N, CA, C and O atoms as a DFTB+ gen file, in Angstrom:
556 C
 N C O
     1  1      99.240     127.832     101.993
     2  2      98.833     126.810     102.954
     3  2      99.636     125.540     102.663
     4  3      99.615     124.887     101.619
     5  1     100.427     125.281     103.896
     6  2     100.721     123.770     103.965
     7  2     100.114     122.594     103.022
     8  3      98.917     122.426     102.786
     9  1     101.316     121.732     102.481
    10  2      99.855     120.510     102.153
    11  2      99.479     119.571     103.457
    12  3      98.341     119.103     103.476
    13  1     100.180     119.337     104.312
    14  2      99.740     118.768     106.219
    15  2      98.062     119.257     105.964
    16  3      96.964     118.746     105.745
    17  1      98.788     120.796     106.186
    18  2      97.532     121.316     106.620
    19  2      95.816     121.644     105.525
    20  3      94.860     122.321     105.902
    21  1      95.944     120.941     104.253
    22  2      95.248     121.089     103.414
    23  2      94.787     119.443     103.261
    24  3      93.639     119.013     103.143
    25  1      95.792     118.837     103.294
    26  2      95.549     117.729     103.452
    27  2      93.928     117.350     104.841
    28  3      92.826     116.885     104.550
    29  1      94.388     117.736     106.107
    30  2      93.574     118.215     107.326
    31  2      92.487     118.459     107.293
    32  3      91.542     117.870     107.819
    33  1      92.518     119.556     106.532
    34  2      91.145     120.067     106.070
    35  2      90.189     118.912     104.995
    36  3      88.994     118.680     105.177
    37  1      90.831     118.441     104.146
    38  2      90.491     117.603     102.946
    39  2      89.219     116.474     103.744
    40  3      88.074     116.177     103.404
    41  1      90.277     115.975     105.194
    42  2      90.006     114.592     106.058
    43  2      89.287     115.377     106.715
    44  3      89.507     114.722     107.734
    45  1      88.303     116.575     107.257
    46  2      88.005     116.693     108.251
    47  2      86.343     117.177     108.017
    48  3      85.935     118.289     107.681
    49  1      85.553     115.938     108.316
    50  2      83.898     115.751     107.942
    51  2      83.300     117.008     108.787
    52  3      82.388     117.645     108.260
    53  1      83.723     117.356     109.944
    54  2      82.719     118.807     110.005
    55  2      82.796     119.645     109.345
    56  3      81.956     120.536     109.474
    57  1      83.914     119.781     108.242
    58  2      84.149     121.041     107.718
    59  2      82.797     121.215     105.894
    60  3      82.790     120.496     104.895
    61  1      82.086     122.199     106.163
    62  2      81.114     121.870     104.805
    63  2      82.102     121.596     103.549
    64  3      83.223     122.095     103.648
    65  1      81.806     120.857     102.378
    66  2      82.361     120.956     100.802
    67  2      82.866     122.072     100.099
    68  3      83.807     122.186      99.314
    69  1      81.705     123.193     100.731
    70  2      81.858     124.584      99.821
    71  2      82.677     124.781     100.482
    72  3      83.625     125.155      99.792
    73  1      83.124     124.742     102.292
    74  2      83.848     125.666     102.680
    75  2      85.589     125.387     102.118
    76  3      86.463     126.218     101.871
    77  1      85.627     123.642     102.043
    78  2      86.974     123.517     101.668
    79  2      87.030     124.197     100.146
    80  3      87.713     125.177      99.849
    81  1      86.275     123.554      99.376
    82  2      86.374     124.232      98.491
    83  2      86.881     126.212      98.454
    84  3      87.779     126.685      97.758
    85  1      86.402     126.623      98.963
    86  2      87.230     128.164      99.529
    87  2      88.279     127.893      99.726
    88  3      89.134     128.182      98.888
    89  1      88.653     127.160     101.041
    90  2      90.439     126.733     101.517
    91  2      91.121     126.364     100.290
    92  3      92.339     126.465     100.438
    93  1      90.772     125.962      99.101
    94  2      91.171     125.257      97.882
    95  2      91.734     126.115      97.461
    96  3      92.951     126.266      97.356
    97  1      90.726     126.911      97.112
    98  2      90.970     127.893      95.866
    99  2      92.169     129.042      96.761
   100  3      93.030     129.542      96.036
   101  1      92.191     129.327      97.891
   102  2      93.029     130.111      98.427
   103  2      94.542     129.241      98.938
   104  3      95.530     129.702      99.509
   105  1      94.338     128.236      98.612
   106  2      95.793     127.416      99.019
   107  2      96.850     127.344      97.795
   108  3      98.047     127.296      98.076
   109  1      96.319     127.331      96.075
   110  2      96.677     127.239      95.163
   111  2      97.646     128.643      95.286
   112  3      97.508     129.628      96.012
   113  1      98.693     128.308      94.256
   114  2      99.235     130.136      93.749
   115  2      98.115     130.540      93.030
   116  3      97.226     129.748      92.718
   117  1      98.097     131.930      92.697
   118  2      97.405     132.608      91.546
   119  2      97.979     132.319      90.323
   120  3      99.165     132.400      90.003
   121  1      96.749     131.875      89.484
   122  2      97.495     131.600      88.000
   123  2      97.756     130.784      87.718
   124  3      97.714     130.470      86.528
   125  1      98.174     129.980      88.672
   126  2      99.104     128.295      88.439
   127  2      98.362     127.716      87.587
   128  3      97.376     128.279      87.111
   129  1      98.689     126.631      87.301
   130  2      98.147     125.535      86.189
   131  2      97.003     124.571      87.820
   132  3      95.878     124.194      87.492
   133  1      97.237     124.436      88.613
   134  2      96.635     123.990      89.757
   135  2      95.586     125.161      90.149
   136  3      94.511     124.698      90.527
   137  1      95.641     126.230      90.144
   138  2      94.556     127.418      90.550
   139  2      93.701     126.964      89.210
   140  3      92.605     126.540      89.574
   141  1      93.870     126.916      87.661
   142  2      93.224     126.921      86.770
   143  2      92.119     125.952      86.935
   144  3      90.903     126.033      86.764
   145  1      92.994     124.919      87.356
   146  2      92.131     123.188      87.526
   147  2      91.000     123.470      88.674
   148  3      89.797     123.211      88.725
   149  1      91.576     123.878      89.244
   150  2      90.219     124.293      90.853
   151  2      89.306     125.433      90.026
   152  3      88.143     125.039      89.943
   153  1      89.457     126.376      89.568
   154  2      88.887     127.520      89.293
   155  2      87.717     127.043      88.012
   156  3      86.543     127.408      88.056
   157  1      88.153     126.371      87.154
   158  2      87.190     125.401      86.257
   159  2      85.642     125.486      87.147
   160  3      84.667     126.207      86.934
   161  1      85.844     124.584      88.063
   162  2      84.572     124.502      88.838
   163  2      84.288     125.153      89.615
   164  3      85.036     125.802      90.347
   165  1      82.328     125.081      89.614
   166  2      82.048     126.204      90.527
   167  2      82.089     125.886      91.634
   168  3      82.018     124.694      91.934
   169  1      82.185     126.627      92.341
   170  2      82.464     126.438      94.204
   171  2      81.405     125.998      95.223
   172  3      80.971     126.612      96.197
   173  1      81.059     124.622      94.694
   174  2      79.623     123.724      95.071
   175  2      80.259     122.987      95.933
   176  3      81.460     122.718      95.987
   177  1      79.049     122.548      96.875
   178  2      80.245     121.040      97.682
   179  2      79.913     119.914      96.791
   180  3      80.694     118.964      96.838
   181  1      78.491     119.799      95.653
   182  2      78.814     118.564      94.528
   183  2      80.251     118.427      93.880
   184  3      80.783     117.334      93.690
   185  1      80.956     119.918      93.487
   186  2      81.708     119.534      92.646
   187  2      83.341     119.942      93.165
   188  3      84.239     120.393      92.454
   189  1      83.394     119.599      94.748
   190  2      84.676     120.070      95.651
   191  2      85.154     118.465      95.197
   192  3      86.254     118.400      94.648
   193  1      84.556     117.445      95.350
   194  2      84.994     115.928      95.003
   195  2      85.577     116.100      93.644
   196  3      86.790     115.973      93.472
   197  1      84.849     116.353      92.778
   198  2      85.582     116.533      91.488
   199  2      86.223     117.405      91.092
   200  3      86.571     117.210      89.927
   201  1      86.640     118.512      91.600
   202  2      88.109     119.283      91.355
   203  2      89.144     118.163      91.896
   204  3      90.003     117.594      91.223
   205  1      88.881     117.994      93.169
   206  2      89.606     117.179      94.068
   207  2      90.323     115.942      93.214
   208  3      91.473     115.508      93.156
   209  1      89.373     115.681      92.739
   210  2      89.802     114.605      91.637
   211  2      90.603     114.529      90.696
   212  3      91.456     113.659      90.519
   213  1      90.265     115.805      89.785
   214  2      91.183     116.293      89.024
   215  2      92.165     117.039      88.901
   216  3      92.861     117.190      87.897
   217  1      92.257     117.513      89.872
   218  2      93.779     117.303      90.907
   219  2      94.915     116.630      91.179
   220  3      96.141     116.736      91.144
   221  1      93.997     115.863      91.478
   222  2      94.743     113.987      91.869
   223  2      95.266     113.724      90.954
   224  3      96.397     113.241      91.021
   225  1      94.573     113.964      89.620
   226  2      94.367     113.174      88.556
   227  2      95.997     113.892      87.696
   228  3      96.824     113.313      86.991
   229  1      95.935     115.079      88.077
   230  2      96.622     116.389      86.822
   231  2      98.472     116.257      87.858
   232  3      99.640     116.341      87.481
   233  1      97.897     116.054      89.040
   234  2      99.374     116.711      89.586
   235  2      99.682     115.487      90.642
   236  3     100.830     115.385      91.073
   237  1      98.789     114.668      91.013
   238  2      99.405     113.263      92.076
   239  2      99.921     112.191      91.584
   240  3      99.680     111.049      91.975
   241  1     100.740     112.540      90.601
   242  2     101.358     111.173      90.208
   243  2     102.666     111.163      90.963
   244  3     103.619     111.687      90.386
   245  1     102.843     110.704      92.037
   246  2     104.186     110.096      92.679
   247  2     105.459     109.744      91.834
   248  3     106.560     110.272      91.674
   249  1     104.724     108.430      91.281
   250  2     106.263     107.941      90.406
   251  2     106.457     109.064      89.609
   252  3     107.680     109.136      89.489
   253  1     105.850     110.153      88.882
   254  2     106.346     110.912      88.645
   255  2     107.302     111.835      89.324
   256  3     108.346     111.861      88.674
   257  1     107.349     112.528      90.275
   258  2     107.744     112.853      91.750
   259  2     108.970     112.513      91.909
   260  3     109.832     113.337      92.212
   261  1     109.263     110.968      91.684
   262  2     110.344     110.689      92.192
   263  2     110.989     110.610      90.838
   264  3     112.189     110.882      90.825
   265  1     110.376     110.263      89.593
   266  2     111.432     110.640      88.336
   267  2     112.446     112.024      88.536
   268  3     113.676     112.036      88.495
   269  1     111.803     112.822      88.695
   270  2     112.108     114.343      88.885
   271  2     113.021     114.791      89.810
   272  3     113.723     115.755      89.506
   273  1     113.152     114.201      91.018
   274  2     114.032     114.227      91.692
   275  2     115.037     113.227      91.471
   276  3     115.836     113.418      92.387
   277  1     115.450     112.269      90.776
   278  2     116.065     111.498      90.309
   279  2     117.020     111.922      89.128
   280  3     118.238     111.884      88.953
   281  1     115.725     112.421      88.255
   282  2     116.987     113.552      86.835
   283  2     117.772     114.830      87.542
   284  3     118.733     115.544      87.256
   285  1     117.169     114.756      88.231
   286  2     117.760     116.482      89.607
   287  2     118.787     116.563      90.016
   288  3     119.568     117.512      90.090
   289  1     118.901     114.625      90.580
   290  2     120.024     114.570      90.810
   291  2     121.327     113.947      89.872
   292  3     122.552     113.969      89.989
   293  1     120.943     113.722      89.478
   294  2     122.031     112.931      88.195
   295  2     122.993     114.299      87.750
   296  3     124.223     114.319      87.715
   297  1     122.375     115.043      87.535
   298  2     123.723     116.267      86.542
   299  2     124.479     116.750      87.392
   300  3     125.577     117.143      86.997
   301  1     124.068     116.900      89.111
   302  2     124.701     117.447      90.113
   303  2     125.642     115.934      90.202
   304  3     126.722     116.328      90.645
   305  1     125.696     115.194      90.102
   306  2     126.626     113.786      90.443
   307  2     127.457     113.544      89.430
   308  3     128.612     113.261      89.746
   309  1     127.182     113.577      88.292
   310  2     128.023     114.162      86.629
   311  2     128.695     115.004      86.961
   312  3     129.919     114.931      87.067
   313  1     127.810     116.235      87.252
   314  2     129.388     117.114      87.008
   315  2     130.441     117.230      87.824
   316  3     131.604     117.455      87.489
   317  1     129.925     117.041      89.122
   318  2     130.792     115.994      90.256
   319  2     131.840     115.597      89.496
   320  3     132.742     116.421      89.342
   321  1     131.984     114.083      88.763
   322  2     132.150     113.653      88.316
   323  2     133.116     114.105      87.009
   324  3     134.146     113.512      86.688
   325  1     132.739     114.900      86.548
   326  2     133.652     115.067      85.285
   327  2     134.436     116.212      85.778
   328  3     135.557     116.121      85.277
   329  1     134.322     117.578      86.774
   330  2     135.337     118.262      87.562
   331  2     136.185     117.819      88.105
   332  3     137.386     118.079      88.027
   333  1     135.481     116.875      88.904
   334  2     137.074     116.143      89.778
   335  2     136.669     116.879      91.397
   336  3     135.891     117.810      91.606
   337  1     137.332     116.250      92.200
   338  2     137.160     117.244      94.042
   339  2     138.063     118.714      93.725
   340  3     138.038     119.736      94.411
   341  1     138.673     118.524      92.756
   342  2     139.815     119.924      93.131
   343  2     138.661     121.751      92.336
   344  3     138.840     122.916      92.692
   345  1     138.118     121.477      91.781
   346  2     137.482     122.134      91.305
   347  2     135.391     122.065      91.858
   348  3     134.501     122.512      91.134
   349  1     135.251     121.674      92.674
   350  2     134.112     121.372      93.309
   351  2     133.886     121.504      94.681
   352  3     134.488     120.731      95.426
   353  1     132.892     122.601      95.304
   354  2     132.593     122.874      96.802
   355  2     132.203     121.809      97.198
   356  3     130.978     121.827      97.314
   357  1     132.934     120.263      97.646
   358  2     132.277     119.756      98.111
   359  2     130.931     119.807      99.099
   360  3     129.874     119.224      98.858
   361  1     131.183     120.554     100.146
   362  2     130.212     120.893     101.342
   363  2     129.149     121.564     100.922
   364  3     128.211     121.666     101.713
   365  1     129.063     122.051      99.861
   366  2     127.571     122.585      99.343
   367  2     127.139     121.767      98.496
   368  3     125.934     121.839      98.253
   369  1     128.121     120.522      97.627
   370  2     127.564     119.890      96.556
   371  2     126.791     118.589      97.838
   372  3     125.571     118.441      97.759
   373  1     127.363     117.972      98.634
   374  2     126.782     116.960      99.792
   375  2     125.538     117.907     100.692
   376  3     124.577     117.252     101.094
   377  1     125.555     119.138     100.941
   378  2     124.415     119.434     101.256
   379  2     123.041     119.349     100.496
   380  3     121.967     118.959     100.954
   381  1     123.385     119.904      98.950
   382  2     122.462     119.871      98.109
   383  2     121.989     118.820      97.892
   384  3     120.760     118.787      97.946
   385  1     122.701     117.555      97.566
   386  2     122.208     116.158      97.159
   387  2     121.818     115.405      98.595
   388  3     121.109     114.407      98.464
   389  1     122.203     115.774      99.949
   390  2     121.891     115.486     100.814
   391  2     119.846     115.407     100.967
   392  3     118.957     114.589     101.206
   393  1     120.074     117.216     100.555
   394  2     118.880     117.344     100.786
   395  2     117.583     116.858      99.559
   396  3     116.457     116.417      99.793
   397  1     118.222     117.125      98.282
   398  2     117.318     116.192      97.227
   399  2     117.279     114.498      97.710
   400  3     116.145     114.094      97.966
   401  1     118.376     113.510      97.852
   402  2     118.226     112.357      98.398
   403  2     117.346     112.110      99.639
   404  3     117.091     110.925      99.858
   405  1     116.865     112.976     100.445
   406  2     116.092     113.225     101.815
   407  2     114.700     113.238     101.217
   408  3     114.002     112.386     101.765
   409  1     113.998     113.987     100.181
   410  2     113.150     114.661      99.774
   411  2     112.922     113.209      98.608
   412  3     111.848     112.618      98.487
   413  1     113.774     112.974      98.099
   414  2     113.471     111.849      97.746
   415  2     113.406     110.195      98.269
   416  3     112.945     109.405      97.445
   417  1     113.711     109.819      99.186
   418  2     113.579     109.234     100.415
   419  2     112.187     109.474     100.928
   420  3     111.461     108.568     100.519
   421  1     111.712     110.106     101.464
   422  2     109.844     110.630     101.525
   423  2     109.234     109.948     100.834
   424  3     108.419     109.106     101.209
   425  1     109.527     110.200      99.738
   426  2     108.649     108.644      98.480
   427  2     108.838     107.571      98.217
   428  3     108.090     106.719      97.736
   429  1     110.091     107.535      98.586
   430  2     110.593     106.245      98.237
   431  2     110.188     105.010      99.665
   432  3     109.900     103.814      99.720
   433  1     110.326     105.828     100.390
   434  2     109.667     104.974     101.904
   435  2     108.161     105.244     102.069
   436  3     107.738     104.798     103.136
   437  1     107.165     105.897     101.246
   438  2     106.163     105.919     101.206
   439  2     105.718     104.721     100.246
   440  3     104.889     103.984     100.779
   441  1     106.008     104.441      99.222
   442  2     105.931     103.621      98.326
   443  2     106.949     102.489      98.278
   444  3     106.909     101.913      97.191
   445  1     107.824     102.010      99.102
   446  2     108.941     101.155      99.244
   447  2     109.361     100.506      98.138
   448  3     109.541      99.307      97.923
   449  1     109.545     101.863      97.192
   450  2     110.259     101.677      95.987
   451  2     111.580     102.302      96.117
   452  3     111.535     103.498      96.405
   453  1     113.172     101.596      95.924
   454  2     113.527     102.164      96.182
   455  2     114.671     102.622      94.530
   456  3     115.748     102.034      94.632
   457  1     114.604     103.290      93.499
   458  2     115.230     103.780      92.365
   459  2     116.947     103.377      91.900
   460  3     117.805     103.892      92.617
   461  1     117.388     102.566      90.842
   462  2     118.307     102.435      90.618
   463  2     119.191     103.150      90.828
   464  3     120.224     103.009      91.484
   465  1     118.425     104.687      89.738
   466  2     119.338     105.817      90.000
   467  2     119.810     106.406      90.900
   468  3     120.833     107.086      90.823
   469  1     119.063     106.216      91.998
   470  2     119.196     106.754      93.416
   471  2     120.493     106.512      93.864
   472  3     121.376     107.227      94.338
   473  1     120.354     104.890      93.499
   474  2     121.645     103.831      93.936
   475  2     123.212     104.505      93.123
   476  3     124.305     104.699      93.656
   477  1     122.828     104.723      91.801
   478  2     123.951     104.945      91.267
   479  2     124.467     106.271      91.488
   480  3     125.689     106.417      91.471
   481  1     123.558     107.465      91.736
   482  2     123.874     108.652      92.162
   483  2     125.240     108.519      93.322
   484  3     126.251     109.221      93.339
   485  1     124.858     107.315      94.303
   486  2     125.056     107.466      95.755
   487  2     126.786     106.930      95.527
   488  3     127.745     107.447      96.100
   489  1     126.859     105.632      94.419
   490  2     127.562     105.057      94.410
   491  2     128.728     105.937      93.798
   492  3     129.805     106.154      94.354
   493  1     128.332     106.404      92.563
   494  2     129.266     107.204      91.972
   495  2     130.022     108.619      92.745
   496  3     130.797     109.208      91.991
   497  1     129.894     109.149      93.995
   498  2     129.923     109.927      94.990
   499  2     130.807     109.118      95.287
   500  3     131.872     109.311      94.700
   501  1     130.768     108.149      96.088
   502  2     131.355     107.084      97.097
   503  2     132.918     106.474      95.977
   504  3     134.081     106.396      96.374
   505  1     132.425     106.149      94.640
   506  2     133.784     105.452      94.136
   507  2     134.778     106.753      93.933
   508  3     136.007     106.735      94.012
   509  1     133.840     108.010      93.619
   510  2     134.906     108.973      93.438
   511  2     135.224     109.474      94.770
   512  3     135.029     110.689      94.811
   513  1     135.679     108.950      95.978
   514  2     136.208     109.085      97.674
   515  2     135.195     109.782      97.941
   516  3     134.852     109.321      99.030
   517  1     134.264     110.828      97.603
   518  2     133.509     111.240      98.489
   519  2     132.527     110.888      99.462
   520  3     131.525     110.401      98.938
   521  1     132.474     110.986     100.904
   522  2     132.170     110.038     102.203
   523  2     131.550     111.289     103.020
   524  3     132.070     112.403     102.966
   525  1     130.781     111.103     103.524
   526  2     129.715     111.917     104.830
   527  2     130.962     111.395     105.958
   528  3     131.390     110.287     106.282
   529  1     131.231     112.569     106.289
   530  2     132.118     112.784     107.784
   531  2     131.403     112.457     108.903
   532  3     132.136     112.206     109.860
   533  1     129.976     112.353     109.170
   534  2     129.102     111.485     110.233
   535  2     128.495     110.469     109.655
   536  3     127.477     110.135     110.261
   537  1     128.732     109.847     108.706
   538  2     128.110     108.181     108.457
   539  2     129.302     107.153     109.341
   540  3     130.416     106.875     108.898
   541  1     128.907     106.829     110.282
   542  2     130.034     105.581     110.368
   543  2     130.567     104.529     109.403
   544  3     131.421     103.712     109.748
   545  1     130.093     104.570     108.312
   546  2     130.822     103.196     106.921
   547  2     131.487     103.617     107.164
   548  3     132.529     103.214     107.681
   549  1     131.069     104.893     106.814
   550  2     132.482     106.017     105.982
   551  2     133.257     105.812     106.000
   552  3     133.966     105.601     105.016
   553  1     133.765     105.723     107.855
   554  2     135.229     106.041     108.184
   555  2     136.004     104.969     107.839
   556  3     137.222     105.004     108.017
């Protein structure tokens, strides 16, 4: 299950406690360290708030979030970097960081924080000539 769509469910007062609580426990993987945390408690609507919680508590840390995608991208921009363009797919290395910088962007405009590293990732791309063929700076 989506998080949109778990999220949905979370916000949506006709739905009983116990029942999300069910949607919970079936939205997790099996096994996960997140199935464990839900599975702790019994499947009450007293204690759907407090899984919920500890949830929040175990796996919603954002700035964490964006650390992670930040170290993610750094070694892909290094080794960039220490290969050189002649030895590097560009068009798959700008897709990849395209799409981590996107994914990280999501948080960063959620929280209008926006990461040094982010900056230096972008920059170090750019001093070594590499340029997005549809950014207008670019050209």
């Amino acid at each position: 299950m989506a998080k949109p769509q778990i999220r949905k469910i979370d916000e949506d007062s006709s739905i009983p406690p116990e029942d999300k609580f069910q949607y919970r426990l079936q939205a997790v993987v099996p096994k996960s360290k997140a199935a464990r945390v839900v599975e702790i408690f019994p499947a009450t609507a007293d204690n759907y708030p407090k899984a919920i919680a500890q949830l929040k508590d175990r796996f919603g840390r954002e700035d964490l979030l964006v650390q992670i995608y930040v170290w993610d991208l750094l070694p892909m921009v290094m080794k960039y970097a220490v290969s050189g363009r002649a030895t590097t797919d560009l068009p798959s290395l700008y897709g990849e960081l395209e799409s981590k910088i996107r994914a990280l962007e999501s948080y960063i405009k959620k929280y209008e924080v926006l990461t040094e590293q982010a900056k230096k990732a972008i920059n170090i791309l750019r001093e070594n000539g590499f340029t997005d063929p549809n950014d207008p700076v670019s050209e």
